[in-house]
CSV table of C-alpha atoms in Angstrom, one decimal:
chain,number,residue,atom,x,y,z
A,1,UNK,CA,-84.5,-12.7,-74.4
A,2,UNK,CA,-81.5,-10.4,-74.1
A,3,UNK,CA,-80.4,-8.3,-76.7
A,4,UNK,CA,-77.5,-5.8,-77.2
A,5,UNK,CA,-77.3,-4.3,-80.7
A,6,UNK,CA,-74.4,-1.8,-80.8
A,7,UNK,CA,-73.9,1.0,-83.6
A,8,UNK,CA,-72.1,3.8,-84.3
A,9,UNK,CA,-68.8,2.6,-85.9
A,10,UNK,CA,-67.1,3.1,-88.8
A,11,UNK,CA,-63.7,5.1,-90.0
A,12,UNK,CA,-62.3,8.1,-88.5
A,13,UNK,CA,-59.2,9.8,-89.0
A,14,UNK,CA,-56.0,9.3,-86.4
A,15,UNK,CA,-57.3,12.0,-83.5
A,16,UNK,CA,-61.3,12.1,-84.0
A,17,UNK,CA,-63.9,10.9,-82.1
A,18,UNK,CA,-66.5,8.6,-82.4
A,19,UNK,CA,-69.9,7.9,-80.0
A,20,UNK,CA,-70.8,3.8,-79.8
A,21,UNK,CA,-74.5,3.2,-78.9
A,22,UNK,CA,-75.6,-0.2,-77.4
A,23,UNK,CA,-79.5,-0.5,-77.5
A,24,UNK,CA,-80.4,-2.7,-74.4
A,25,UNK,CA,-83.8,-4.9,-74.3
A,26,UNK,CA,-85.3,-8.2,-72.9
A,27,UNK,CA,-84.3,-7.3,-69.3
A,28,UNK,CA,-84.9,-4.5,-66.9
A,29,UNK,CA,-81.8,-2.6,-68.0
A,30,UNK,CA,-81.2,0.1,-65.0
A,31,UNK,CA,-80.6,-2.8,-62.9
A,32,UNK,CA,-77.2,-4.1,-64.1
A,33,UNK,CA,-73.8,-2.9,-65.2
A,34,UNK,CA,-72.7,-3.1,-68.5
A,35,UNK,CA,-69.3,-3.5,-70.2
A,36,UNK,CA,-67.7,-2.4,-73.7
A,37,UNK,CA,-65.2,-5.2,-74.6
A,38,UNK,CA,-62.8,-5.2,-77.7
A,39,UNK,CA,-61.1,-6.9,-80.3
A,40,UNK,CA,-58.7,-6.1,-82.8
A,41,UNK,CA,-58.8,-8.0,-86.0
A,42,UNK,CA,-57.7,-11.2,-85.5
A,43,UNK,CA,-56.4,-10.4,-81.9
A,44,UNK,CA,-57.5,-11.9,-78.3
A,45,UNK,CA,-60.3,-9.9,-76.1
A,46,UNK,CA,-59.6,-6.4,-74.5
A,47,UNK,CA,-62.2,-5.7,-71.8
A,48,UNK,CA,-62.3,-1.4,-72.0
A,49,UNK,CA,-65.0,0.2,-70.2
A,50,UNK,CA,-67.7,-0.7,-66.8
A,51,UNK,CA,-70.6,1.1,-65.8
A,52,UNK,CA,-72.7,0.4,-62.7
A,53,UNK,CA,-76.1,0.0,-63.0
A,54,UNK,CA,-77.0,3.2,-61.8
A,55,UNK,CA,-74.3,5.0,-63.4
A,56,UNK,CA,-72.2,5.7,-60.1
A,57,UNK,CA,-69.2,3.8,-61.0
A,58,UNK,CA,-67.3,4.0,-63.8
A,59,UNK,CA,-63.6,1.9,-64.5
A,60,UNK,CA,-61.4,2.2,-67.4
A,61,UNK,CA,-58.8,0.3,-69.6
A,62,UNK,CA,-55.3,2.0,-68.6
A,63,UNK,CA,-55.2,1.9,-72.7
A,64,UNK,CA,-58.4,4.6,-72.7
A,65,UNK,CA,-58.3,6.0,-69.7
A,66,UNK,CA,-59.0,9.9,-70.2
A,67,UNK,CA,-60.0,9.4,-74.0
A,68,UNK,CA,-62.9,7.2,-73.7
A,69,UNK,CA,-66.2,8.2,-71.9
A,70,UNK,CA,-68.9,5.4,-70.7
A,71,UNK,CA,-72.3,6.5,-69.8
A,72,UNK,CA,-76.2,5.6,-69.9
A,73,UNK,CA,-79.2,5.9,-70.5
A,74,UNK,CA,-81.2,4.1,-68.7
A,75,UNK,CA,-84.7,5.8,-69.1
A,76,UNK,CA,-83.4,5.2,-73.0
A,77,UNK,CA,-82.0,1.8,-72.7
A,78,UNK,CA,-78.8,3.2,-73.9
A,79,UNK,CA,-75.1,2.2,-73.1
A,80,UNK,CA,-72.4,4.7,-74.8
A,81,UNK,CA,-68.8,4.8,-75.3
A,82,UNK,CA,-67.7,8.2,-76.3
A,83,UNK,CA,-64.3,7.9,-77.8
A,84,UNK,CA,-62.2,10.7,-78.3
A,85,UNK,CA,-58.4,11.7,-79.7
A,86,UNK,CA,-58.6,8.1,-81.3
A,87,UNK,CA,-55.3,6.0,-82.7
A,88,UNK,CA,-54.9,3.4,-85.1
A,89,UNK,CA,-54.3,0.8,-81.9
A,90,UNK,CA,-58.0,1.7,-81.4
A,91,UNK,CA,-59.6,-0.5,-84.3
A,92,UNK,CA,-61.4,-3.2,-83.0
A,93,UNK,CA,-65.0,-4.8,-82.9
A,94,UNK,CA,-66.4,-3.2,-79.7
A,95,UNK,CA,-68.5,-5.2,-77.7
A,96,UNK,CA,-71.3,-4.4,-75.2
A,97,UNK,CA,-71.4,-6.7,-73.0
A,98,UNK,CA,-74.6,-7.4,-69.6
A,99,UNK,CA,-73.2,-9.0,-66.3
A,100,UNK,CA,-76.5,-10.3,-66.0
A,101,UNK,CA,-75.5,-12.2,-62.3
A,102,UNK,CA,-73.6,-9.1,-61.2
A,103,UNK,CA,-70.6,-11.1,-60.5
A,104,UNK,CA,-68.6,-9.2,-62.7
A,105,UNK,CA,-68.7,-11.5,-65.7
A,106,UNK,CA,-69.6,-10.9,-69.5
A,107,UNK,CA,-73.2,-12.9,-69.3
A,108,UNK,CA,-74.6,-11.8,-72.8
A,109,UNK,CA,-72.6,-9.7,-75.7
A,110,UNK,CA,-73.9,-7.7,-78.7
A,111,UNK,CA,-72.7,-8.3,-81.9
A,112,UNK,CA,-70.0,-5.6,-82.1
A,113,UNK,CA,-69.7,-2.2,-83.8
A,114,UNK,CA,-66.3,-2.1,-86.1
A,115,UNK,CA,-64.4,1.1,-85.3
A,116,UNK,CA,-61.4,1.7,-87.7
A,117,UNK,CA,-58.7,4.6,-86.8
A,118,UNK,CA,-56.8,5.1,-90.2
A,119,UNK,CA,-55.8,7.8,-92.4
B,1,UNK,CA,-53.2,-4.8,-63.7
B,2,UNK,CA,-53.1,-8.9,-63.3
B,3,UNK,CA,-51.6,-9.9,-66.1
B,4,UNK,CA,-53.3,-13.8,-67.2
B,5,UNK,CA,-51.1,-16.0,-69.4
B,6,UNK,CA,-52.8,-19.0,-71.0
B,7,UNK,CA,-50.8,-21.5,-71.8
B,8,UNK,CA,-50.6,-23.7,-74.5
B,9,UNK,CA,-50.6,-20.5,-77.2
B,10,UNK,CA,-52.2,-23.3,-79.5
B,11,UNK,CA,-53.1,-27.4,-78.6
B,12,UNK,CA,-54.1,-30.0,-80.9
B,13,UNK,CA,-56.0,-32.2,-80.2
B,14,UNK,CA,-58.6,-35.0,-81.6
B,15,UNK,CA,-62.4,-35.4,-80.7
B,16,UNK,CA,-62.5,-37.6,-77.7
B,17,UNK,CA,-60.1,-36.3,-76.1
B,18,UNK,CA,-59.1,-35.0,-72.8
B,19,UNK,CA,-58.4,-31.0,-73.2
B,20,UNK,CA,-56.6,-29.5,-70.5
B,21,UNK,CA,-55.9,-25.2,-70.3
B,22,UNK,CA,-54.3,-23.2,-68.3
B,23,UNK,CA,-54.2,-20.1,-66.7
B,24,UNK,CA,-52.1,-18.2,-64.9
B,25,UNK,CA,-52.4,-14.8,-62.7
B,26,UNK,CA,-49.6,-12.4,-61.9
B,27,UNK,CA,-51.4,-11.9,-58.4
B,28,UNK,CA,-53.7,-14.0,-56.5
B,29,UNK,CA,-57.3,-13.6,-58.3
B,30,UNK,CA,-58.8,-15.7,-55.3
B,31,UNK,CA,-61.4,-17.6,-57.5
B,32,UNK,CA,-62.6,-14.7,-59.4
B,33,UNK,CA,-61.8,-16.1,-62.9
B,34,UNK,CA,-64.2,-17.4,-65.9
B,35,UNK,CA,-63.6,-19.1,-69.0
B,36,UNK,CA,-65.2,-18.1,-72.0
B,37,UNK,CA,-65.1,-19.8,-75.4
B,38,UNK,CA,-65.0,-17.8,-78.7
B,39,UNK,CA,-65.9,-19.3,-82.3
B,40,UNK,CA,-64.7,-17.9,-85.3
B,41,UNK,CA,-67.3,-15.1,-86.8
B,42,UNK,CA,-69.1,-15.3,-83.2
B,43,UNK,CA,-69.2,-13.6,-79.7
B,44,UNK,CA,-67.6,-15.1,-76.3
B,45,UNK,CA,-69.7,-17.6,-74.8
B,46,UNK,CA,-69.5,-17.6,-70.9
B,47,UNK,CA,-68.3,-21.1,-69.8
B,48,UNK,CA,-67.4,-21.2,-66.0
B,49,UNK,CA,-67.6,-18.2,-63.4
B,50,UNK,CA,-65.6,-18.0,-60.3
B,51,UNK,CA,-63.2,-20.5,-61.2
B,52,UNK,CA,-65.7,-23.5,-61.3
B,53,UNK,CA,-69.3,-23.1,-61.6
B,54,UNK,CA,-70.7,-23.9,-65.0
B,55,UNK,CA,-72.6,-21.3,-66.6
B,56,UNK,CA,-75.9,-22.0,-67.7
B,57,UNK,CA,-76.8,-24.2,-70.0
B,58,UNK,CA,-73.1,-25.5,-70.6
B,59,UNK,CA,-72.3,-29.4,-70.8
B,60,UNK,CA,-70.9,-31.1,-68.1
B,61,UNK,CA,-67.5,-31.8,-69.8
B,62,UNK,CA,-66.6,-28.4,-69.3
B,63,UNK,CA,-65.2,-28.2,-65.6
B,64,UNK,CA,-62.7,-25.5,-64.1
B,65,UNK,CA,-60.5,-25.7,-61.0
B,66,UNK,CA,-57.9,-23.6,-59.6
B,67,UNK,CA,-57.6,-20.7,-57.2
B,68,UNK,CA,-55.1,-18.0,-56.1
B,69,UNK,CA,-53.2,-17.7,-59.5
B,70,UNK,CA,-53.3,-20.8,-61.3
B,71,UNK,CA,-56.2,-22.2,-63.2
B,72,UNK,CA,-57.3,-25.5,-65.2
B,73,UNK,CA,-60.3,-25.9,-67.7
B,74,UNK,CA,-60.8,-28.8,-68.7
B,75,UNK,CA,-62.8,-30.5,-71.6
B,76,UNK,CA,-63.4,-34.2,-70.4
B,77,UNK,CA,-64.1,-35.4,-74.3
B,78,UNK,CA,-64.0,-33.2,-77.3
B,79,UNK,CA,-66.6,-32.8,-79.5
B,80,UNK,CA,-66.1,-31.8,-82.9
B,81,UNK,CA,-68.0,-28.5,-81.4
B,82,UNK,CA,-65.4,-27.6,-79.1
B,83,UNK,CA,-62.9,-26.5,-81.5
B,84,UNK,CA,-62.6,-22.8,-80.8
B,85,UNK,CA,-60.4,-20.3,-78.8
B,86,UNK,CA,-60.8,-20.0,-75.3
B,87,UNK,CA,-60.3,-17.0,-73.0
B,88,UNK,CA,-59.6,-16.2,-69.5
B,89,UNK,CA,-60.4,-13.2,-67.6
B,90,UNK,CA,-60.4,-12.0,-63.9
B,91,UNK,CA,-62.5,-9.7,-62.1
B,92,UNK,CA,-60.8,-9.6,-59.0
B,93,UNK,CA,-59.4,-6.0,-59.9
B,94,UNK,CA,-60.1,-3.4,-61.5
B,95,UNK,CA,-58.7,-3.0,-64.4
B,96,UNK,CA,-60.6,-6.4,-65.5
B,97,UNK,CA,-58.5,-8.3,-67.6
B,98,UNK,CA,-58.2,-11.3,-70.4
B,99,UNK,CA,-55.5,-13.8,-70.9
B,100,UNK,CA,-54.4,-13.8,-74.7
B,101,UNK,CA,-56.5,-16.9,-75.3
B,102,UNK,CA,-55.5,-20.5,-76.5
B,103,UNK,CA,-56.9,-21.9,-79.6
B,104,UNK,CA,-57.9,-25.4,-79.6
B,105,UNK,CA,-57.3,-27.2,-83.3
B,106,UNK,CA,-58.4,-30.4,-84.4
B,107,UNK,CA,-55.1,-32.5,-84.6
């Protein structure tokens, strides 16, 4: 069956950077795109980052654009989301996320990684 | 960006009832919208892609309708399993994006 297990959160200071990891399995994972999805505590869903499944294509959140980084590995099984120059309105649970019937919906989600941006 | 707004913010309701939600796009979506459903201390669950197509595996009282910018799930009875937050979201553009979500309380 799917699974998405991300890592790599944790706290960073106002302006650092932080690398998200997404280990992929249960599918054949160079042949979809893949999303990171977010949540601030409490808060509604924030859909941040796409990557095609060849890495081709990449779209961004107005909110990240030029700070965040998506990429993959795909000989890995690896979704990333490099973050850099962080802020506080960055801490959220981020979600990787498969669109498994490449319609361009959120088919399967990982658990989350929690990023927090505080001092 | 398209800009969803979900309306009711909050609707309270009893099992066995009818639950309708809304949705509502800034810009014509065409049918490009799904409905997921989020429980507390779990992940979104995809309900209905492209405005009305069940996902897999989801009960039949679940139905969407709507296109261009105005959209309808509906729960045809509530179970007591129901009770969660629900989400919109569009892919028609990019940048994808959510409505704020509207929780669904037992009244």
């Amino acid at each position: 069956q799917v699974q998405l297990v991300e890592s790599g959160g944790g706290v960073v200071q106002p302006g650092g950077s932080l690398r998200l990891s997404c280990a992929a399995s249960g599918f054949t994972f160079s042949n979809y795109g893949l999303h990171w999805v977010r949540q601030a505590p409490g808060k509604g869903l924030e859909w941040v980052a796409y990557i095609r499944s060849d890495g081709s294509n990449k779209f961004y959140a107005d909110s990240v654009k030029g700070r965040f980084t998506i990429s993959r590995d795909n000989s890995e099984n690896t979704l990333y989301l490099q973050m850099n120059n962080l802020r506080p309105e960055d801490t959220a649970v981020y979600f990787c996320a498969q669109d498994a019937s490449g319609l361009g919906y959120f088919d399967y989600w990982g658990q989350g990684t929690l990023v927090t941006v505080s001092s | 960006e398209i800009v969803l707004t979900q309306s009711p913010d909050t609707l309270s309701l009893s099992p066995g009832e009818r639950a309708t939600l809304s949705c509502r796009a800034s810009q014509s979506v065409s049918s490009y919208l799904a409905w997921y459903q989020q429980k507390p201390g779990q992940t979104p669950r995809l309900l209905i892609y492209d405005a009305s197509n069940r996902a897999t595996g989801i009960p039949a009282r679940f139905s969407g309708s709507g296109s261009g910018t105005d959209f309808t799930l509906t729960i045809s009875s509530l179970e007591p399993e129901d009770f969660a937050v629900y989400y919109c979201q569009q892919r028609s553009n990019w940048p994808q994006t959510f409505g704020q979500g509207t929780k669904l309380e037992i009244k």
